[in-house]
């Protein structure tokens, strides 16, 4: 499902839920207010009937003129029928009970054989506190009966009641209107959801059409970090694609040279154009080209692992001086072959790192220093701790051809060679310093390069100070 459909569906769900919740809340609140109003109306009617000096109170108050002490119910009912009929016409039931709960008068049921009402909740409450209320639901009809009872001065109780619809009947009566309102609000919500979705997605769609174009965010400035992140990722993707394209082109070019040499030598031997004396030389050329090809493939694979963060890493505390001594011993034969002196000096310097990576780092730095040196030149590997920062330092100095200033920023790039002809003659792949850079980054270290053309090069790797 596309983003627009998801946003529309989400907004419509929110609108629908809000409308239904509001309708339910309004119904509940309205019914509560309606209930309070019914009780208030019943109370007003009851209080009016019991008002001193009016209605029937004059017949039951001991201090009233004509009080008979223990009134005859027949005498006490004489003023009620007309009033009871009038209330009944308005849907109000009137019941009068003595202090024992026995019904004296009821305007809905003839006669007084209605049983004792003393234990009715509203009557009990009125007996105790002076007034009481209750609501009883009909099990067969969708009605609720509201009761209000008032205790009179002589201890009798005057009760009024009214039948009204329950919450369900009230809701059902307004349901058609609510349905129309719901439909209208849903249509409005559908329009607003579509409008807001279009407004929200428009900057992203414009950005998708032209990632580098300036996009007007309008009222949605919160999208600015999101769009900035998209642009940054887009630039990273383009940069990565460009690097991969350049890397592929460089690999193709670099592999082409040794493969061409191998193919050429093999063809001369195959066709018999090579004399018996030339065969060893051509075979040596094939061997050298194959070695160079294998070295290049290994470096390419290793560089890809480092760039992608692949490979198993085992971090441990290692002594740089010990690793440097082993590396110098291993490269001694190569140094003698190139007529270069190779030595190690310094002190023990411990760092947290991966042994294989650090051995590879040392090998590439020392191998480069040997290959790009002069006959009777020298390479010195030093390890020490920087006094000012406490960083462990690995330093490789040579007296070789040096690096021109214009090449020093790019020398750690892939397949970058200052002197391509010399690199090919020494068998270099052009990836050694690129591998060094990645290993340094993985160890959160720093690289420093100091070189003068024709006078030599010094490369320093500064490892962060260990806090434990």
PDB file of C-alpha atoms in Angstrom, residues 218-423:
ATOM      1  CA  UNK A 218       5.366  25.509   3.217  1.00  0.00           C
ATOM      2  CA  UNK A 219       3.849  25.031   6.665  1.00  0.00           C
ATOM      3  CA  UNK A 220       5.627  21.740   7.243  1.00  0.00           C
ATOM      4  CA  UNK A 221       9.004  22.880   8.478  1.00  0.00           C
ATOM      5  CA  UNK A 222       9.177  19.696  10.611  1.00  0.00           C
ATOM      6  CA  UNK A 223       9.985  17.874   7.369  1.00  0.00           C
ATOM      7  CA  UNK A 224      13.196  19.848   6.933  1.00  0.00           C
ATOM      8  CA  UNK A 225      15.413  17.380   8.884  1.00  0.00           C
ATOM      9  CA  UNK A 226      13.753  14.472   7.087  1.00  0.00           C
ATOM     10  CA  UNK A 227      14.332  15.979   3.651  1.00  0.00           C
ATOM     11  CA  UNK A 228      17.868  16.987   4.589  1.00  0.00           C
ATOM     12  CA  UNK A 229      18.534  13.391   5.600  1.00  0.00           C
ATOM     13  CA  UNK A 230      17.093  12.138   2.293  1.00  0.00           C
ATOM     14  CA  UNK A 231      19.336  14.525   0.361  1.00  0.00           C
ATOM     15  CA  UNK A 232      22.343  13.442   2.383  1.00  0.00           C
ATOM     16  CA  UNK A 233      21.597   9.767   1.758  1.00  0.00           C
ATOM     17  CA  UNK A 234      21.031  10.510  -1.923  1.00  0.00           C
ATOM     18  CA  UNK A 235      24.414  12.216  -2.152  1.00  0.00           C
ATOM     19  CA  UNK A 236      26.012   9.310  -0.299  1.00  0.00           C
ATOM     20  CA  UNK A 237      24.420   6.824  -2.673  1.00  0.00           C
ATOM     21  CA  UNK A 238      25.591   8.787  -5.709  1.00  0.00           C
ATOM     22  CA  UNK A 239      29.048   9.123  -4.212  1.00  0.00           C
ATOM     23  CA  UNK A 240      29.191   5.428  -3.416  1.00  0.00           C
ATOM     24  CA  UNK A 241      27.980   4.551  -6.898  1.00  0.00           C
ATOM     25  CA  UNK A 242      30.618   6.842  -8.397  1.00  0.00           C
ATOM     26  CA  UNK A 243      33.317   5.305  -6.206  1.00  0.00           C
ATOM     27  CA  UNK A 244      32.215   1.813  -7.165  1.00  0.00           C
ATOM     28  CA  UNK A 245      32.199   2.763 -10.827  1.00  0.00           C
ATOM     29  CA  UNK A 246      35.673   4.247 -10.531  1.00  0.00           C
ATOM     30  CA  UNK A 247      36.803   1.238  -8.508  1.00  0.00           C
ATOM     31  CA  UNK A 248      35.447  -1.154 -11.152  1.00  0.00           C
ATOM     32  CA  UNK A 249      37.168   0.810 -13.911  1.00  0.00           C
ATOM     33  CA  UNK A 250      40.439   0.886 -11.971  1.00  0.00           C
ATOM     34  CA  UNK A 251      40.258  -2.834 -11.213  1.00  0.00           C
ATOM     35  CA  UNK A 252      39.588  -3.599 -14.881  1.00  0.00           C
ATOM     36  CA  UNK A 253      42.520  -1.438 -15.913  1.00  0.00           C
ATOM     37  CA  UNK A 254      44.879  -2.846 -13.296  1.00  0.00           C
ATOM     38  CA  UNK A 255      43.974  -6.454 -14.051  1.00  0.00           C
ATOM     39  CA  UNK A 256      44.307  -5.882 -17.757  1.00  0.00           C
ATOM     40  CA  UNK A 257      48.079  -5.282 -17.633  1.00  0.00           C
ATOM     41  CA  UNK A 258      49.190  -8.549 -15.978  1.00  0.00           C
ATOM     42  CA  UNK A 259      46.598 -10.569 -17.885  1.00  0.00           C
ATOM     43  CA  UNK A 260      47.810  -9.089 -21.166  1.00  0.00           C
ATOM     44  CA  UNK A 261      51.403  -9.938 -20.262  1.00  0.00           C
ATOM     45  CA  UNK A 262      50.447 -13.504 -19.302  1.00  0.00           C
ATOM     46  CA  UNK A 263      48.458 -13.957 -22.489  1.00  0.00           C
ATOM     47  CA  UNK A 264      51.248 -12.514 -24.640  1.00  0.00           C
ATOM     48  CA  UNK A 265      54.001 -14.639 -23.141  1.00  0.00           C
ATOM     49  CA  UNK A 266      51.854 -17.773 -23.302  1.00  0.00           C
ATOM     50  CA  UNK A 267      50.989 -17.128 -26.961  1.00  0.00           C
ATOM     51  CA  UNK A 268      54.657 -16.725 -27.914  1.00  0.00           C
ATOM     52  CA  UNK A 269      55.509 -20.005 -26.225  1.00  0.00           C
ATOM     53  CA  UNK A 270      52.452 -21.769 -27.711  1.00  0.00           C
ATOM     54  CA  UNK A 271      53.132 -20.709 -31.307  1.00  0.00           C
ATOM     55  CA  UNK A 272      56.825 -21.571 -31.081  1.00  0.00           C
ATOM     56  CA  UNK A 273      57.874 -18.013 -31.780  1.00  0.00           C
ATOM     57  CA  UNK A 274      59.913 -18.004 -28.584  1.00  0.00           C
ATOM     58  CA  UNK A 275      63.335 -19.572 -28.833  1.00  0.00           C
ATOM     59  CA  UNK A 276      64.543 -22.120 -26.325  1.00  0.00           C
ATOM     60  CA  UNK A 277      66.644 -19.431 -24.664  1.00  0.00           C
ATOM     61  CA  UNK A 278      63.609 -17.085 -24.352  1.00  0.00           C
ATOM     62  CA  UNK A 279      61.286 -19.618 -22.721  1.00  0.00           C
ATOM     63  CA  UNK A 280      62.727 -19.233 -19.181  1.00  0.00           C
ATOM     64  CA  UNK A 281      62.480 -15.453 -19.465  1.00  0.00           C
ATOM     65  CA  UNK A 282      58.891 -15.609 -20.728  1.00  0.00           C
ATOM     66  CA  UNK A 283      57.995 -18.124 -18.007  1.00  0.00           C
ATOM     67  CA  UNK A 284      59.477 -15.781 -15.407  1.00  0.00           C
ATOM     68  CA  UNK A 285      57.364 -12.970 -16.865  1.00  0.00           C
ATOM     69  CA  UNK A 286      54.239 -15.127 -16.625  1.00  0.00           C
ATOM     70  CA  UNK A 287      55.128 -16.026 -13.036  1.00  0.00           C
ATOM     71  CA  UNK A 288      55.728 -12.408 -12.053  1.00  0.00           C
ATOM     72  CA  UNK A 289      52.487 -11.244 -13.700  1.00  0.00           C
ATOM     73  CA  UNK A 290      50.527 -14.034 -12.016  1.00  0.00           C
ATOM     74  CA  UNK A 291      52.012 -13.104  -8.633  1.00  0.00           C
ATOM     75  CA  UNK A 292      51.081  -9.483  -9.208  1.00  0.00           C
ATOM     76  CA  UNK A 293      47.579 -10.525 -10.249  1.00  0.00           C
ATOM     77  CA  UNK A 294      47.097 -12.635  -7.134  1.00  0.00           C
ATOM     78  CA  UNK A 295      48.447  -9.867  -4.910  1.00  0.00           C
ATOM     79  CA  UNK A 296      46.062  -7.382  -6.494  1.00  0.00           C
ATOM     80  CA  UNK A 297      43.064  -9.706  -6.102  1.00  0.00           C
ATOM     81  CA  UNK A 298      43.938 -10.316  -2.461  1.00  0.00           C
ATOM     82  CA  UNK A 299      44.252  -6.582  -1.813  1.00  0.00           C
ATOM     83  CA  UNK A 300      40.957  -5.872  -3.585  1.00  0.00           C
ATOM     84  CA  UNK A 301      39.136  -8.498  -1.519  1.00  0.00           C
ATOM     85  CA  UNK A 302      40.745  -7.239   1.699  1.00  0.00           C
ATOM     86  CA  UNK A 303      39.864  -3.634   0.924  1.00  0.00           C
ATOM     87  CA  UNK A 304      36.260  -4.601   0.182  1.00  0.00           C
ATOM     88  CA  UNK A 305      36.054  -6.391   3.544  1.00  0.00           C
ATOM     89  CA  UNK A 306      37.358  -3.358   5.370  1.00  0.00           C
ATOM     90  CA  UNK A 307      35.042  -0.925   3.565  1.00  0.00           C
ATOM     91  CA  UNK A 308      31.960  -3.089   4.198  1.00  0.00           C
ATOM     92  CA  UNK A 309      32.878  -3.744   7.832  1.00  0.00           C
ATOM     93  CA  UNK A 310      33.075  -7.482   7.226  1.00  0.00           C
ATOM     94  CA  UNK A 311      35.409  -9.979   8.769  1.00  0.00           C
ATOM     95  CA  UNK A 312      35.845 -11.182  12.324  1.00  0.00           C
ATOM     96  CA  UNK A 313      37.628  -8.832  14.716  1.00  0.00           C
ATOM     97  CA  UNK A 314      39.290  -9.905  17.928  1.00  0.00           C
ATOM     98  CA  UNK A 315      40.283  -6.951  20.082  1.00  0.00           C
ATOM     99  CA  UNK A 316      43.101  -7.434  22.528  1.00  0.00           C
ATOM    100  CA  UNK A 317      45.918  -5.505  24.160  1.00  0.00           C
ATOM    101  CA  UNK A 318      48.929  -5.631  21.872  1.00  0.00           C
ATOM    102  CA  UNK A 319      52.500  -4.333  22.016  1.00  0.00           C
ATOM    103  CA  UNK A 320      53.258  -2.233  18.927  1.00  0.00           C
ATOM    104  CA  UNK A 321      56.988  -2.610  19.425  1.00  0.00           C
ATOM    105  CA  UNK A 322      56.735  -6.400  19.452  1.00  0.00           C
ATOM    106  CA  UNK A 323      54.585  -6.419  16.297  1.00  0.00           C
ATOM    107  CA  UNK A 324      57.022  -4.028  14.573  1.00  0.00           C
ATOM    108  CA  UNK A 325      59.997  -6.248  15.426  1.00  0.00           C
ATOM    109  CA  UNK A 326      58.283  -9.298  13.914  1.00  0.00           C
ATOM    110  CA  UNK A 327      57.378  -7.328  10.759  1.00  0.00           C
ATOM    111  CA  UNK A 328      60.959  -6.039  10.303  1.00  0.00           C
ATOM    112  CA  UNK A 329      62.313  -9.548  10.664  1.00  0.00           C
ATOM    113  CA  UNK A 330      59.828 -10.861   8.082  1.00  0.00           C
ATOM    114  CA  UNK A 331      60.699  -8.132   5.520  1.00  0.00           C
ATOM    115  CA  UNK A 332      64.469  -8.348   6.001  1.00  0.00           C
ATOM    116  CA  UNK A 333      64.945 -10.468   2.860  1.00  0.00           C
ATOM    117  CA  UNK A 334      62.901  -8.034   0.752  1.00  0.00           C
ATOM    118  CA  UNK A 335      64.896  -5.082   2.151  1.00  0.00           C
ATOM    119  CA  UNK A 336      68.214  -6.763   1.298  1.00  0.00           C
ATOM    120  CA  UNK A 337      66.929  -7.505  -2.188  1.00  0.00           C
ATOM    121  CA  UNK A 338      66.180  -3.789  -2.698  1.00  0.00           C
ATOM    122  CA  UNK A 339      69.472  -2.811  -1.012  1.00  0.00           C
ATOM    123  CA  UNK A 340      67.628  -0.961   1.753  1.00  0.00           C
ATOM    124  CA  UNK A 341      68.527  -0.989   5.427  1.00  0.00           C
ATOM    125  CA  UNK A 342      65.624  -1.899   7.728  1.00  0.00           C
ATOM    126  CA  UNK A 343      65.661  -1.327  11.503  1.00  0.00           C
ATOM    127  CA  UNK A 344      63.293  -1.006  14.471  1.00  0.00           C
ATOM    128  CA  UNK A 345      63.695   1.140  17.577  1.00  0.00           C
ATOM    129  CA  UNK A 346      61.661   2.591  20.416  1.00  0.00           C
ATOM    130  CA  UNK A 347      59.862   1.262  23.445  1.00  0.00           C
ATOM    131  CA  UNK A 348      56.949  -0.951  24.367  1.00  0.00           C
ATOM    132  CA  UNK A 349      53.643   0.692  23.476  1.00  0.00           C
ATOM    133  CA  UNK A 350      50.407  -1.135  24.203  1.00  0.00           C
ATOM    134  CA  UNK A 351      47.194  -0.510  22.260  1.00  0.00           C
ATOM    135  CA  UNK A 352      43.777  -2.166  21.998  1.00  0.00           C
ATOM    136  CA  UNK A 353      43.374  -3.568  18.518  1.00  0.00           C
ATOM    137  CA  UNK A 354      42.997  -6.481  16.148  1.00  0.00           C
ATOM    138  CA  UNK A 355      46.279  -8.385  15.718  1.00  0.00           C
ATOM    139  CA  UNK A 356      45.734  -9.313  12.064  1.00  0.00           C
ATOM    140  CA  UNK A 357      44.846  -5.747  11.091  1.00  0.00           C
ATOM    141  CA  UNK A 358      47.807  -4.214  12.898  1.00  0.00           C
ATOM    142  CA  UNK A 359      50.195  -6.738  11.347  1.00  0.00           C
ATOM    143  CA  UNK A 360      48.722  -5.835   7.963  1.00  0.00           C
ATOM    144  CA  UNK A 361      49.109  -2.135   8.738  1.00  0.00           C
ATOM    145  CA  UNK A 362      52.805  -2.578   9.604  1.00  0.00           C
ATOM    146  CA  UNK A 363      53.497  -4.784   6.598  1.00  0.00           C
ATOM    147  CA  UNK A 364      51.956  -2.333   4.099  1.00  0.00           C
ATOM    148  CA  UNK A 365      53.751   0.697   5.562  1.00  0.00           C
ATOM    149  CA  UNK A 366      57.135  -1.027   5.677  1.00  0.00           C
ATOM    150  CA  UNK A 367      56.685  -2.714   2.274  1.00  0.00           C
ATOM    151  CA  UNK A 368      55.840   0.646   0.663  1.00  0.00           C
ATOM    152  CA  UNK A 369      58.847   2.277   2.340  1.00  0.00           C
ATOM    153  CA  UNK A 370      61.120  -0.450   0.925  1.00  0.00           C
ATOM    154  CA  UNK A 371      59.639  -0.479  -2.589  1.00  0.00           C
ATOM    155  CA  UNK A 372      59.775   3.301  -3.061  1.00  0.00           C
ATOM    156  CA  UNK A 373      63.258   3.759  -1.609  1.00  0.00           C
ATOM    157  CA  UNK A 374      66.658   4.246  -3.174  1.00  0.00           C
ATOM    158  CA  UNK A 375      69.544   1.767  -3.308  1.00  0.00           C
ATOM    159  CA  UNK A 376      71.496   1.996  -0.057  1.00  0.00           C
ATOM    160  CA  UNK A 377      68.576   3.838   1.465  1.00  0.00           C
ATOM    161  CA  UNK A 378      67.084   3.118   4.889  1.00  0.00           C
ATOM    162  CA  UNK A 379      63.750   2.447   6.606  1.00  0.00           C
ATOM    163  CA  UNK A 380      63.340   2.904  10.338  1.00  0.00           C
ATOM    164  CA  UNK A 381      60.307   1.776  12.332  1.00  0.00           C
ATOM    165  CA  UNK A 382      59.811   3.535  15.695  1.00  0.00           C
ATOM    166  CA  UNK A 383      57.316   2.990  18.503  1.00  0.00           C
ATOM    167  CA  UNK A 384      56.904   5.415  21.385  1.00  0.00           C
ATOM    168  CA  UNK A 385      54.298   7.291  23.401  1.00  0.00           C
ATOM    169  CA  UNK A 386      53.518  10.915  22.608  1.00  0.00           C
ATOM    170  CA  UNK A 387      54.388  12.874  25.782  1.00  0.00           C
ATOM    171  CA  UNK A 388      51.755  15.602  25.368  1.00  0.00           C
ATOM    172  CA  UNK A 389      48.737  13.393  24.606  1.00  0.00           C
ATOM    173  CA  UNK A 390      49.726   9.933  25.841  1.00  0.00           C
ATOM    174  CA  UNK A 391      48.947   8.464  22.430  1.00  0.00           C
ATOM    175  CA  UNK A 392      50.833   5.377  21.268  1.00  0.00           C
ATOM    176  CA  UNK A 393      52.723   6.218  18.073  1.00  0.00           C
ATOM    177  CA  UNK A 394      53.857   3.985  15.236  1.00  0.00           C
ATOM    178  CA  UNK A 395      56.296   5.826  12.961  1.00  0.00           C
ATOM    179  CA  UNK A 396      57.767   4.596   9.666  1.00  0.00           C
ATOM    180  CA  UNK A 397      60.517   6.787   8.147  1.00  0.00           C
ATOM    181  CA  UNK A 398      62.320   6.203   4.865  1.00  0.00           C
ATOM    182  CA  UNK A 399      64.911   7.959   2.717  1.00  0.00           C
ATOM    183  CA  UNK A 400      63.076   7.197  -0.509  1.00  0.00           C
ATOM    184  CA  UNK A 401      61.788   9.199  -3.462  1.00  0.00           C
ATOM    185  CA  UNK A 402      59.276  11.159  -1.392  1.00  0.00           C
ATOM    186  CA  UNK A 403      55.803  12.362  -2.338  1.00  0.00           C
ATOM    187  CA  UNK A 404      55.172  15.713  -4.067  1.00  0.00           C
ATOM    188  CA  UNK A 405      52.965  18.090  -2.077  1.00  0.00           C
ATOM    189  CA  UNK A 406      50.188  18.009  -4.700  1.00  0.00           C
ATOM    190  CA  UNK A 407      49.839  14.223  -4.308  1.00  0.00           C
ATOM    191  CA  UNK A 408      49.955  13.973  -0.520  1.00  0.00           C
ATOM    192  CA  UNK A 409      46.181  14.358   0.075  1.00  0.00           C
ATOM    193  CA  UNK A 410      45.298  11.658  -2.465  1.00  0.00           C
ATOM    194  CA  UNK A 411      48.044   9.156  -1.736  1.00  0.00           C
ATOM    195  CA  UNK A 412      45.814   7.066   0.565  1.00  0.00           C
ATOM    196  CA  UNK A 413      43.219   6.569  -2.190  1.00  0.00           C
ATOM    197  CA  UNK A 414      42.621   3.329  -4.066  1.00  0.00           C
ATOM    198  CA  UNK A 415      44.964   2.599  -6.996  1.00  0.00           C
ATOM    199  CA  UNK A 416      46.647   5.960  -6.515  1.00  0.00           C
ATOM    200  CA  UNK A 417      50.313   5.973  -7.549  1.00  0.00           C
ATOM    201  CA  UNK A 418      52.702   8.862  -7.601  1.00  0.00           C
ATOM    202  CA  UNK A 419      55.069   7.102 -10.017  1.00  0.00           C
ATOM    203  CA  UNK A 420      53.074   4.526 -12.000  1.00  0.00           C
ATOM    204  CA  UNK A 421      56.036   3.195 -13.918  1.00  0.00           C
ATOM    205  CA  UNK A 422      58.006   2.612 -10.695  1.00  0.00           C
ATOM    206  CA  UNK A 423      54.973   1.039  -9.043  1.00  0.00           C
TER     207      UNK A 423
END
